[in-house]
Amino acid sequence: MTDRLTIATWNINSVRLRLPIVEKLILDHAPDVICLQETKCADGNFPLSAFRKLGYEHIAIKGQKGYHGVATISRRPFLDEERIDYCTKGDSRHLSTGIPFAGDRFTLQNFYVPAGGDEPDPEINDKFAHKLAFLDEMADRFASISGNAMVVGDLNVAPYEHDVWSHKQLLKIVSHTPIECEKLEAVRTAAGLTDVMRAFVPLEEKLYTWWSYRAKDWSAADKGRRLDHVWANPALAGQAVSMQVLRDARGWQQPSDHAPVLVRLEA
C-alpha cells in the first residue's frame, strides 16, 4: 500500500498574528506535517487548540516570547522529540521529531538559522558572528547524521546564483555573501543531503521563497531570495514526488514575508 505524506515549511513571522493564513494553508492544501519558524510565541501561549480543531493532534514546540521559535504540527504521532540549543544562546531555533512513514521512520529537523544582521563582518557585527558559528555547529553535528532524515526551515542563506534576484548586487548583502553560501553548503554536504527543492527546479532557474516587506509591489519588483530549504538524504529525497512554493501566499491578507514550501513524499 502506498503511503503519502505532505510536509509544509513556513517562516510565519508570528503564529498568533498570522493564524488565519496558517488556517488557510491547511484548508487549501491539507499538509500532513507543518513546520513553522519565527513563531514569536512562548510555549504557554501557543494556539494549540486552534490546530487541534483542524485535526493536528500532535504538536511539538520550542518558543520564546516575541522572538525566534519553531513548531512542528502533525496529523501523525511523533516517535520522539529533541531540542538542541545551538551556540548555547538560549534561543528557540531547533526542533527535531521522529515521523512515521511507509512502515519506517525519518527524523525531521526544523530550523530557524539566525538572520545575521546587516553588516557581513563578524569582527564588528555580533549577529553575523553568531550566524557563522551556528552554521559551523550545524556542520559539526550533521557529520553524525545517519538513517532517513529531512531538514527544513528558514536557513536564512540563499546559496546559489539564481536563489537571488541579482547575484552580482547581493554578493555583499547578508544571506548571499560567499562565506555564508560556503558554510551552508558545508552543512548540507556534511551529511550527504540532497537539496530537494533544486531537484525539481534546475539551478539555472530562479527560485525564491522570500520577498521583502519594503517593496511597494513585491510581486512586480520580484526581488526575491530563497531563504527556506528542504534537504533529505538521497533515499528519502528519491521519494519526493512534488515540490511547490506557494508564492500566492505572500499576497494573502496580513502575510508573512516568506512563502510556504510544500513537498510530497510517496513510497
XYZ file of N, CA and C in Angstrom:
801
model
N 0.843 -1.198 0.000
C 0.000 0.000 0.000
C 0.879 1.249 0.000
N 0.558 2.206 -0.866
C 1.332 3.438 -0.965
C 1.050 4.360 0.215
N 2.116 4.900 0.765
C 1.979 5.903 1.817
C 2.320 7.259 1.209
N 1.520 8.258 1.521
C 1.726 9.610 1.012
C 1.795 10.579 2.180
N 2.737 11.497 2.105
C 2.945 12.443 3.196
C 3.344 13.793 2.606
N 2.605 14.836 2.967
C 2.925 16.186 2.517
C 3.430 17.000 3.701
N 4.588 17.612 3.509
C 5.235 18.421 4.547
C 5.291 19.863 4.074
N 4.891 20.776 4.940
C 4.995 22.209 4.653
C 6.002 22.828 5.610
N 6.814 23.747 5.098
C 7.694 24.542 5.947
C 7.449 26.010 5.647
N 7.370 26.820 6.731
C 6.962 28.222 6.546
C 7.468 29.070 7.699
N 8.232 30.098 7.392
C 8.525 31.129 8.381
C 7.283 32.013 8.448
N 6.561 31.902 9.551
C 5.248 32.532 9.650
C 5.309 33.942 10.235
N 6.438 34.298 10.894
C 6.614 35.656 11.417
C 5.478 36.033 12.379
N 5.299 35.200 13.383
C 4.303 35.322 14.459
C 3.089 34.433 14.186
N 3.056 33.292 14.866
C 1.996 32.321 14.629
C 0.641 32.830 15.106
N 0.602 33.593 16.186
C -0.693 34.077 16.666
C -1.228 35.189 15.766
N -0.355 36.079 15.342
C -0.781 37.167 14.470
C -1.270 36.647 13.125
N -0.629 35.595 12.637
C -0.939 35.117 11.280
C -1.652 33.759 11.275
N -2.284 33.443 12.394
C -3.025 32.185 12.459
C -4.049 32.049 11.329
N -4.765 33.114 10.918
C -5.732 32.951 9.828
C -5.121 32.449 8.518
N -3.884 32.859 8.215
C -3.325 32.377 6.948
C -2.730 30.971 7.094
N -2.353 30.586 8.317
C -1.975 29.183 8.519
C -3.206 28.301 8.343
N -4.335 28.745 8.864
C -5.587 28.003 8.678
C -5.955 27.915 7.196
N -5.690 28.985 6.443
C -5.956 28.959 5.006
C -5.065 27.931 4.305
N -3.804 27.890 4.694
C -2.900 26.878 4.143
C -3.451 25.482 4.387
N -3.919 25.243 5.604
C -4.449 23.931 5.962
C -5.699 23.608 5.151
N -6.614 24.546 5.049
C -7.868 24.302 4.338
C -7.636 24.122 2.838
N -6.665 24.851 2.293
C -6.410 24.784 0.847
C -5.552 23.588 0.446
N -4.623 23.184 1.318
C -3.611 22.207 0.897
C -3.497 20.990 1.813
N -4.036 21.042 3.007
C -4.087 19.899 3.927
C -2.760 19.166 4.097
N -1.673 19.877 4.403
C -0.418 19.163 4.655
C -0.529 18.268 5.882
N 0.194 17.160 5.859
C 0.175 16.241 6.994
C 1.025 16.752 8.145
N 2.115 17.428 7.800
C 3.029 17.978 8.796
C 3.349 19.418 8.408
N 3.310 20.322 9.370
C 3.634 21.726 9.132
C 4.760 22.127 10.064
N 5.859 22.603 9.483
C 6.979 23.112 10.264
C 6.984 24.630 10.163
N 6.833 25.284 11.293
C 6.797 26.737 11.343
C 8.073 27.262 11.985
N 8.509 28.435 11.512
C 9.639 29.119 12.118
C 9.248 30.561 12.438
N 10.022 31.153 13.329
C 9.784 32.510 13.813
C 8.348 32.640 14.341
N 8.000 31.709 15.210
C 6.649 31.702 15.778
C 6.430 32.848 16.765
N 7.508 33.362 17.364
C 7.440 34.535 18.263
C 6.416 34.342 19.379
N 6.427 33.176 19.971
C 5.365 32.835 20.921
C 5.916 31.935 22.019
N 5.756 32.356 23.263
C 6.119 31.500 24.390
C 5.270 30.232 24.354
N 5.827 29.134 24.838
C 5.138 27.846 24.744
C 3.742 27.887 25.366
N 3.603 28.595 26.461
C 2.313 28.644 27.149
C 1.240 29.399 26.399
N 1.642 30.188 25.399
C 0.674 30.963 24.615
C 0.464 30.423 23.209
N 1.070 29.290 22.909
C 0.924 28.735 21.558
C -0.529 28.296 21.332
N -1.109 28.591 20.153
C -2.534 28.284 19.901
C -2.792 26.799 19.622
N -2.543 25.981 20.615
C -2.699 24.532 20.465
C -4.113 24.147 20.049
N -5.109 24.729 20.698
C -6.496 24.321 20.448
C -6.922 24.601 19.015
N -6.425 25.689 18.441
C -6.798 26.027 17.062
C -6.323 24.946 16.102
N -5.115 24.445 16.311
C -4.593 23.403 15.425
C -5.270 22.059 15.687
N -5.574 21.778 16.929
C -6.229 20.507 17.230
C -7.638 20.461 16.650
N -8.311 21.587 16.617
C -9.631 21.629 15.985
C -9.557 21.327 14.489
N -8.408 21.608 13.892
C -8.211 21.365 12.463
C -7.634 19.982 12.191
N -7.485 19.167 13.238
C -7.070 17.782 13.043
C -5.608 17.498 13.305
N -4.896 18.466 13.872
C -3.471 18.288 14.161
C -3.304 18.056 15.663
N -3.318 16.802 16.036
C -3.285 16.439 17.455
C -1.877 16.451 18.035
N -0.888 16.370 17.169
C 0.486 16.189 17.632
C 1.278 17.466 17.351
N 1.699 18.136 18.406
C 2.311 19.451 18.288
C 3.549 19.512 19.179
N 4.681 19.764 18.565
C 5.934 19.960 19.300
C 6.345 21.416 19.129
N 6.708 22.062 20.224
C 7.029 23.485 20.160
C 8.304 23.778 20.944
N 8.987 24.796 20.485
C 10.103 25.373 21.234
C 10.051 26.867 20.973
N 9.491 27.609 21.912
C 9.249 29.019 21.669
C 9.802 29.921 22.738
N 9.725 31.207 22.464
C 10.071 32.226 23.438
C 9.304 33.487 23.095
N 9.071 34.310 24.064
C 8.228 35.480 23.883
C 8.852 36.479 22.910
N 8.132 36.742 21.832
C 8.485 37.835 20.942
C 9.591 37.588 19.945
N 10.315 36.469 20.069
C 11.461 36.235 19.186
C 11.538 34.767 18.763
N 12.118 34.541 17.595
C 12.516 33.207 17.144
C 11.356 32.198 17.266
N 11.652 30.988 17.660
C 10.624 29.978 17.898
C 10.371 29.079 16.708
N 10.234 27.780 16.986
C 9.907 26.785 15.973
C 8.791 25.888 16.500
N 8.004 25.349 15.568
C 6.914 24.436 15.933
C 6.720 23.432 14.808
N 6.455 22.193 15.180
C 6.127 21.150 14.209
C 4.764 20.587 14.588
N 3.850 20.652 13.636
C 2.440 20.340 13.858
C 2.069 19.193 12.920
N 1.491 18.126 13.450
C 1.368 16.907 12.654
C 0.050 16.176 12.883
N -0.428 15.547 11.822
C -1.543 14.613 11.949
C -1.059 13.257 12.440
N 0.221 12.987 12.259
C 0.792 11.709 12.675
C 1.520 11.874 14.015
N 1.515 10.842 14.839
C 2.203 10.945 16.126
C 3.710 11.033 15.944
N 4.364 11.726 16.850
C 5.817 11.791 16.841
C 6.385 10.561 17.544
N 7.431 10.016 16.968
C 8.089 8.878 17.583
C 9.088 9.316 18.641
N 9.580 10.539 18.522
C 10.463 11.123 19.521
C 10.585 12.615 19.250
N 11.153 13.334 20.195
C 11.379 14.771 20.050
C 12.744 15.120 20.636
N 13.394 16.123 20.033
C 14.675 16.614 20.550
C 14.786 18.099 20.249
N 15.347 18.844 21.201
C 15.566 20.277 21.042
C 17.012 20.575 21.420
N 17.760 21.149 20.479
C 19.168 21.461 20.720
C 19.342 22.973 20.798
N 20.055 23.415 21.806
C 20.335 24.841 21.986
C 21.649 25.161 21.273
N 21.544 25.463 19.994
C 22.736 25.775 19.207
C 23.404 27.037 19.727
N 24.735 26.972 19.841
C 25.565 28.087 20.319
C 25.265 28.468 21.764
N 24.492 27.644 22.453
C 24.129 27.864 23.864
C 23.715 29.302 24.142
N 22.869 29.827 23.256
C 22.363 31.192 23.408
C 21.011 31.236 24.122
N 20.403 30.070 24.267
C 19.066 30.043 24.838
C 17.984 30.414 23.844
N 18.339 30.481 22.555
C 17.357 30.810 21.516
C 16.572 29.567 21.114
N 15.344 29.787 20.680
C 14.486 28.682 20.224
C 14.587 28.580 18.708
N 15.546 27.760 18.257
C 15.842 27.713 16.821
C 15.892 26.303 16.242
N 15.696 25.276 17.059
C 15.796 23.908 16.543
C 14.795 23.000 17.229
N 14.219 22.118 16.413
C 13.278 21.129 16.920
C 13.330 19.912 16.006
N 13.549 18.756 16.575
C 13.626 17.516 15.808
C 12.522 16.563 16.269
N 11.865 15.942 15.299
C 10.802 14.983 15.606
C 10.963 13.738 14.737
N 10.583 12.613 15.283
C 10.563 11.368 14.520
C 9.197 11.196 13.870
N 9.185 11.000 12.527
C 7.939 10.923 11.770
C 7.774 9.522 11.180
N 6.663 8.837 11.458
C 6.425 7.535 10.826
C 6.048 7.704 9.359
N 6.644 6.868 8.502
C 6.361 6.961 7.065
C 6.684 5.645 6.388
N 5.712 5.121 5.650
C 5.882 3.933 4.806
C 6.445 2.742 5.583
N 5.915 2.522 6.771
C 6.348 1.395 7.569
C 7.697 1.579 8.224
N 8.269 2.745 8.060
C 9.569 3.064 8.642
C 9.453 4.418 9.349
N 10.520 5.163 9.404
C 10.507 6.462 10.054
C 11.598 7.335 9.457
N 11.483 8.641 9.660
C 12.600 9.535 9.376
C 12.624 10.640 10.431
N 13.774 11.228 10.580
C 13.948 12.334 11.511
C 13.728 13.638 10.765
N 12.834 14.459 11.270
C 12.511 15.749 10.656
C 13.064 16.858 11.540
N 14.058 17.569 11.021
C 14.688 18.641 11.777
C 14.211 19.988 11.245
N 13.670 20.788 12.139
C 13.071 22.079 11.820
C 13.977 23.179 12.379
N 14.495 24.051 11.494
C 15.489 25.052 11.893
C 15.047 26.474 11.571
N 15.470 27.377 12.442
C 15.436 28.802 12.147
C 16.834 29.352 12.418
N 17.621 29.470 11.351
C 19.008 29.936 11.454
C 19.008 31.454 11.673
N 19.913 31.977 12.486
C 19.966 33.427 12.703
C 20.091 34.203 11.390
N 19.440 35.351 11.330
C 19.465 36.166 10.114
C 20.833 36.801 9.890
N 21.472 37.260 10.965
C 22.826 37.766 10.834
C 22.997 39.264 10.779
N 21.920 40.011 10.937
C 22.057 41.462 10.925
C 22.353 42.013 9.542
N 22.871 43.224 9.485
C 23.049 43.913 8.205
C 24.489 43.962 7.703
N 25.453 43.920 8.592
C 26.851 44.083 8.197
C 27.559 42.723 8.152
N 28.033 42.283 6.973
C 28.629 40.949 6.853
C 30.089 40.890 7.312
N 30.314 41.328 8.535
C 31.659 41.319 9.089
C 31.573 40.855 10.542
N 32.037 39.645 10.831
C 31.908 39.121 12.195
C 32.720 39.895 13.225
N 33.693 40.670 12.776
C 34.512 41.437 13.709
C 33.746 42.612 14.314
N 32.799 43.150 13.550
C 32.060 44.321 14.044
C 30.576 44.039 14.244
N 30.112 42.864 13.819
C 28.693 42.523 13.906
C 28.531 41.196 14.635
N 28.136 41.261 15.896
C 27.971 40.044 16.692
C 26.900 39.122 16.114
N 25.882 39.700 15.485
C 24.815 38.875 14.913
C 25.341 38.028 13.753
N 26.218 38.614 12.961
C 26.792 37.859 11.847
C 27.748 36.788 12.369
N 28.518 37.130 13.392
C 29.404 36.136 14.009
C 28.592 34.963 14.562
N 27.451 35.272 15.186
C 26.572 34.217 15.707
C 26.075 33.321 14.576
N 25.687 33.926 13.466
C 25.192 33.143 12.336
C 26.258 32.182 11.814
N 27.474 32.667 11.658
C 28.548 31.815 11.156
C 28.850 30.688 12.133
N 28.843 30.998 13.426
C 29.082 29.968 14.434
C 27.964 28.931 14.448
N 26.737 29.386 14.244
C 25.580 28.489 14.196
C 25.738 27.510 13.026
N 26.115 28.018 11.861
C 26.302 27.159 10.684
C 27.451 26.179 10.900
N 28.523 26.628 11.545
C 29.633 25.725 11.835
C 29.194 24.592 12.763
N 28.390 24.930 13.770
C 27.921 23.891 14.693
C 26.981 22.923 13.972
N 26.148 23.447 13.091
C 25.296 22.560 12.300
C 26.144 21.575 11.506
N 27.193 22.067 10.842
C 28.046 21.181 10.047
C 28.686 20.106 10.920
N 29.143 20.490 12.103
C 29.752 19.517 13.014
C 28.744 18.447 13.431
N 27.533 18.877 13.767
C 26.515 17.920 14.207
C 26.007 17.064 13.045
N 25.895 17.655 11.866
C 25.371 16.930 10.722
C 26.310 15.832 10.249
N 27.573 15.933 10.604
C 28.527 14.901 10.200
C 28.173 13.539 10.788
N 27.357 13.543 11.855
C 26.991 12.279 12.501
C 25.555 11.857 12.189
N 24.880 12.560 11.294
C 23.517 12.174 10.926
C 23.542 10.830 10.206
N 22.635 9.939 10.588
C 22.512 8.647 9.904
C 21.042 8.302 9.763
N 20.746 7.369 8.876
C 19.365 6.970 8.647
C 18.613 8.000 7.825
N 17.320 7.779 7.689
C 16.497 8.692 6.907
C 16.283 9.991 7.673
N 16.564 11.100 7.018
C 16.477 12.405 7.679
C 16.057 13.468 6.682
N 15.307 14.433 7.179
C 14.931 15.603 6.394
C 15.186 16.841 7.248
N 15.732 17.860 6.618
C 15.990 19.146 7.267
C 15.183 20.199 6.540
N 14.398 20.961 7.272
C 13.596 22.014 6.661
C 13.728 23.284 7.490
N 13.341 24.393 6.884
C 13.234 25.619 7.654
C 13.793 26.834 6.966
N 13.749 27.923 7.700
C 14.325 29.182 7.257
C 15.802 29.140 7.639
N 16.642 28.824 6.662
C 18.077 28.720 6.916
C 18.784 30.040 6.655
N 18.040 31.032 6.193
C 18.499 32.415 6.093
C 19.741 32.602 5.228
N 19.959 31.681 4.296
C 21.011 31.817 3.297
C 20.431 31.399 1.952
N 20.704 32.199 0.928
C 20.343 31.868 -0.454
C 21.642 31.465 -1.153
N 21.953 30.176 -1.244
C 23.316 29.756 -1.570
C 23.733 29.832 -3.040
N 22.778 29.796 -3.969
C 23.153 29.697 -5.379
C 22.847 30.975 -6.140
N 23.464 31.100 -7.285
C 23.352 32.323 -8.093
C 21.909 32.707 -8.361
N 21.092 31.713 -8.684
C 19.702 32.017 -9.049
C 18.730 31.822 -7.870
N 19.299 31.785 -6.662
C 18.483 31.839 -5.452
C 18.234 33.283 -5.029
N 18.780 34.226 -5.777
C 18.589 35.653 -5.501
C 18.280 36.377 -6.803
N 17.660 37.524 -6.686
C 17.258 38.277 -7.879
C 18.449 38.848 -8.627
N 19.556 39.122 -7.922
C 20.760 39.615 -8.583
C 21.981 39.117 -7.827
N 22.624 38.121 -8.371
C 23.823 37.551 -7.748
C 24.890 38.633 -7.554
N 25.131 39.430 -8.562
C 26.183 40.450 -8.508
C 25.898 41.499 -7.443
N 24.646 41.969 -7.373
C 24.313 43.041 -6.439
C 24.180 42.575 -4.991
N 24.012 41.273 -4.777
C 23.809 40.772 -3.413
C 25.025 40.060 -2.824
N 26.151 40.066 -3.535
C 27.324 39.360 -3.039
C 27.836 39.909 -1.703
N 27.552 41.164 -1.426
C 27.986 41.759 -0.165
C 26.811 42.005 0.777
N 25.680 41.378 0.483
C 24.478 41.509 1.306
C 24.292 40.236 2.128
N 24.064 40.412 3.438
C 23.873 39.251 4.315
C 22.747 38.373 3.787
N 23.026 37.101 3.710
C 22.207 35.994 3.194
C 22.763 35.444 1.896
N 23.638 36.227 1.200
C 24.193 35.727 -0.058
C 25.702 35.976 -0.169
N 26.331 36.308 0.936
C 27.778 36.506 0.887
C 28.473 35.162 0.667
N 29.642 35.166 0.035
C 30.336 33.899 -0.232
C 30.577 33.045 1.011
N 30.918 33.661 2.136
C 31.206 32.861 3.324
C 29.950 32.155 3.834
N 28.808 32.809 3.783
C 27.554 32.163 4.206
C 27.188 31.018 3.271
N 27.310 31.272 1.976
C 26.959 30.246 0.989
C 27.850 29.015 1.146
N 29.145 29.254 1.359
C 30.076 28.138 1.536
C 29.757 27.353 2.802
N 29.452 28.065 3.874
C 29.165 27.374 5.127
C 27.852 26.593 5.057
N 26.845 27.152 4.389
C 25.589 26.414 4.268
C 25.789 25.147 3.439
N 26.556 25.234 2.366
C 26.849 24.042 1.568
C 27.622 23.019 2.392
N 28.498 23.487 3.263
C 29.240 22.570 4.130
C 28.307 21.840 5.084
N 27.259 22.530 5.546
C 26.259 21.883 6.402
C 25.554 20.770 5.633
N 25.071 21.101 4.448
C 24.297 20.129 3.663
C 25.145 18.913 3.279
N 26.379 19.168 2.834
C 27.220 18.063 2.370
C 27.807 17.255 3.519
N 27.852 17.826 4.734
C 28.392 17.086 5.880
C 27.632 15.786 6.103
N 26.329 15.815 5.810
C 25.505 14.611 5.985
C 25.098 14.003 4.640
N 25.633 14.524 3.553
C 25.298 13.989 2.237
C 23.839 14.177 1.867
N 23.263 15.327 2.243
C 21.847 15.571 1.987
C 21.625 16.174 0.608
N 20.473 15.882 0.036
C 20.063 16.389 -1.272
C 19.215 17.638 -1.099
N 19.455 18.639 -1.934
C 18.625 19.844 -1.975
C 17.350 19.482 -2.745
N 16.290 19.182 -2.006
C 15.068 18.662 -2.627
C 14.417 19.699 -3.545
N 14.452 20.959 -3.151
C 13.823 21.983 -3.986
C 14.515 22.096 -5.335
N 15.838 22.073 -5.310
C 16.589 22.171 -6.563
C 16.555 20.877 -7.374
N 16.109 19.795 -6.780
C 15.885 18.575 -7.553
C 14.704 18.742 -8.507
N 13.807 19.681 -8.168
C 12.634 19.949 -9.004
C 12.797 21.199 -9.866
N 13.641 22.123 -9.438
C 13.855 23.368 -10.181
C 15.340 23.468 -10.497
N 15.726 23.405 -11.771
C 17.154 23.421 -12.134
C 17.880 24.655 -11.607
N 19.186 24.509 -11.391
C 19.990 25.588 -10.839
C 19.979 26.844 -11.691
N 19.762 26.701 -12.979
C 19.775 27.872 -13.859
C 18.461 28.642 -13.848
N 17.453 28.152 -13.097
C 16.177 28.851 -12.999
C 16.059 29.571 -11.657
N 15.417 30.736 -11.672
C 15.196 31.495 -10.447
C 14.245 30.736 -9.513
N 14.536 30.823 -8.220
C 13.700 30.157 -7.218
C 13.769 30.976 -5.938
N 12.630 31.528 -5.515
C 12.567 32.388 -4.341
C 11.513 31.886 -3.356
N 11.728 32.207 -2.071
C 10.718 31.924 -1.040
C 10.450 33.138 -0.164
N 11.189 34.226 -0.379
C 11.084 35.415 0.478
C 11.117 36.664 -0.380
N 10.224 37.612 -0.030
C 10.179 38.918 -0.686
C 10.009 39.968 0.402
N 10.841 40.989 0.384
C 10.872 41.986 1.447
C 9.556 42.735 1.580
N 9.241 43.094 2.823
C 8.102 43.972 3.089
C 8.347 45.386 2.548
N 9.593 45.734 2.305
C 9.939 47.102 1.919
C 9.492 47.453 0.505
N 9.304 46.470 -0.338
C 8.899 46.729 -1.723
C 7.443 47.202 -1.774
N 7.184 48.256 -2.533
C 5.813 48.752 -2.670
C 4.930 47.711 -3.349
N 5.471 47.058 -4.355
C 4.764 45.974 -5.049
C 5.738 44.810 -5.149
N 5.714 43.947 -4.133
C 6.690 42.862 -4.053
C 6.663 41.950 -5.272
N 5.462 41.695 -5.808
C 5.343 40.754 -6.916
C 5.888 41.342 -8.212
N 5.563 42.601 -8.458
C 6.051 43.250 -9.677
C 7.566 43.421 -9.636
N 8.087 43.838 -8.482
C 9.532 44.007 -8.351
C 10.248 42.657 -8.411
N 9.654 41.653 -7.774
C 10.155 40.274 -7.765
C 11.621 40.178 -7.352
N 12.003 40.956 -6.357
C 13.371 40.899 -5.855
C 13.432 39.918 -4.691
N 13.336 38.659 -5.034
C 13.230 37.615 -4.024
C 14.543 36.936 -3.701
N 14.485 36.097 -2.687
C 15.612 35.247 -2.305
C 15.051 33.900 -1.838
N 15.812 32.835 -2.028
C 15.414 31.525 -1.492
C 16.122 31.326 -0.151
N 15.408 31.657 0.904
C 15.950 31.523 2.250
C 15.465 30.253 2.940
N 14.414 29.654 2.398
C 13.794 28.467 3.002
C 14.192 27.232 2.197
N 14.460 26.153 2.907
C 15.049 24.986 2.260
C 14.424 23.690 2.734
N 14.553 22.665 1.887
C 14.170 21.300 2.232
C 15.306 20.404 1.759
N 15.933 19.707 2.684
C 17.002 18.768 2.368
C 16.599 17.383 2.868
N 17.128 16.357 2.224
C 16.882 14.990 2.686
C 18.020 14.092 2.233
N 18.208 12.990 2.950
C 19.188 12.013 2.496
C 18.707 11.443 1.157
N 19.600 10.946 0.322
C 19.218 10.551 -1.044
C 18.044 9.585 -1.130
N 17.983 8.601 -0.235
C 16.882 7.630 -0.302
C 15.540 8.305 -0.057
N 15.472 9.170 0.946
C 14.225 9.869 1.246
C 13.923 10.901 0.159
N 14.944 11.596 -0.309
C 14.757 12.576 -1.388
C 14.202 11.911 -2.640
N 14.588 10.663 -2.865
C 14.087 9.931 -4.022
C 12.613 9.606 -3.932
N 12.031 9.747 -2.738
C 10.602 9.504 -2.557
C 9.783 10.794 -2.659
N 10.448 11.917 -2.916
C 9.747 13.182 -3.122
C 9.195 13.214 -4.546
N 7.888 13.377 -4.668
C 7.244 13.348 -5.980
C 6.792 14.733 -6.444
N 6.783 15.703 -5.538
C 6.421 17.059 -5.939
C 6.964 18.063 -4.939
N 7.153 19.294 -5.431
C 7.597 20.413 -4.593
C 6.919 21.660 -5.122
N 6.429 22.474 -4.205
C 5.730 23.692 -4.610
C 6.032 24.819 -3.640
N 6.419 25.976 -4.184
C 6.490 27.202 -3.394
C 5.166 27.934 -3.600
N 4.443 28.166 -2.525
C 3.135 28.816 -2.632
C 3.315 30.329 -2.670
N 3.782 30.798 -3.812
C 4.071 32.223 -3.993
C 2.854 33.095 -3.676
N 1.671 32.630 -4.042
C 0.464 33.428 -3.816
C 0.256 33.771 -2.348
N 0.771 32.922 -1.453
C 0.589 33.158 -0.017
C 1.285 34.436 0.435
N 2.292 34.865 -0.320
C 2.970 36.127 0.024
C 2.014 37.320 -0.132
N 0.949 37.109 -0.903
C -0.027 38.166 -1.119
C -1.317 37.995 -0.347
N -1.391 36.995 0.544
C -2.575 36.827 1.364
C -2.686 37.974 2.375
N -3.838 38.101 2.975
C -4.062 39.192 3.917
C -3.117 39.093 5.113
N -2.483 40.205 5.429
C -1.515 40.297 6.525
C -0.485 39.145 6.425
N 0.288 39.132 5.337
C 1.141 37.974 5.059
C 2.456 37.977 5.823
N 3.067 36.815 5.899
C 4.482 36.713 6.224
C 5.269 37.200 5.005
N 6.534 37.557 5.209
C 7.366 37.896 4.054
C 7.964 36.650 3.402
N 7.680 35.486 3.974
C 8.075 34.212 3.380
C 6.843 33.504 2.810
N 7.069 32.696 1.800
C 6.023 31.818 1.268
C 6.254 30.400 1.771
N 5.202 29.643 1.993
C 5.374 28.254 2.402
C 5.886 27.395 1.263
N 6.614 26.354 1.624
C 7.106 25.364 0.673
C 6.480 24.021 1.026
N 5.930 23.337 0.034
C 5.311 22.033 0.236
C 6.074 20.966 -0.539
N 6.368 19.867 0.127
C 6.986 18.709 -0.507
C 6.141 17.489 -0.205
N 5.874 16.702 -1.259
C 5.078 15.490 -1.083
C 5.955 14.266 -1.280
N 5.862 13.332 -0.318
C 6.570 12.066 -0.380
C 5.593 10.942 -0.698
N 6.049 9.972 -1.473
C 5.269 8.766 -1.727
C 6.195 7.563 -1.692
N 5.724 6.492 -1.047
C 6.517 5.271 -1.000
C 5.601 4.065 -0.851
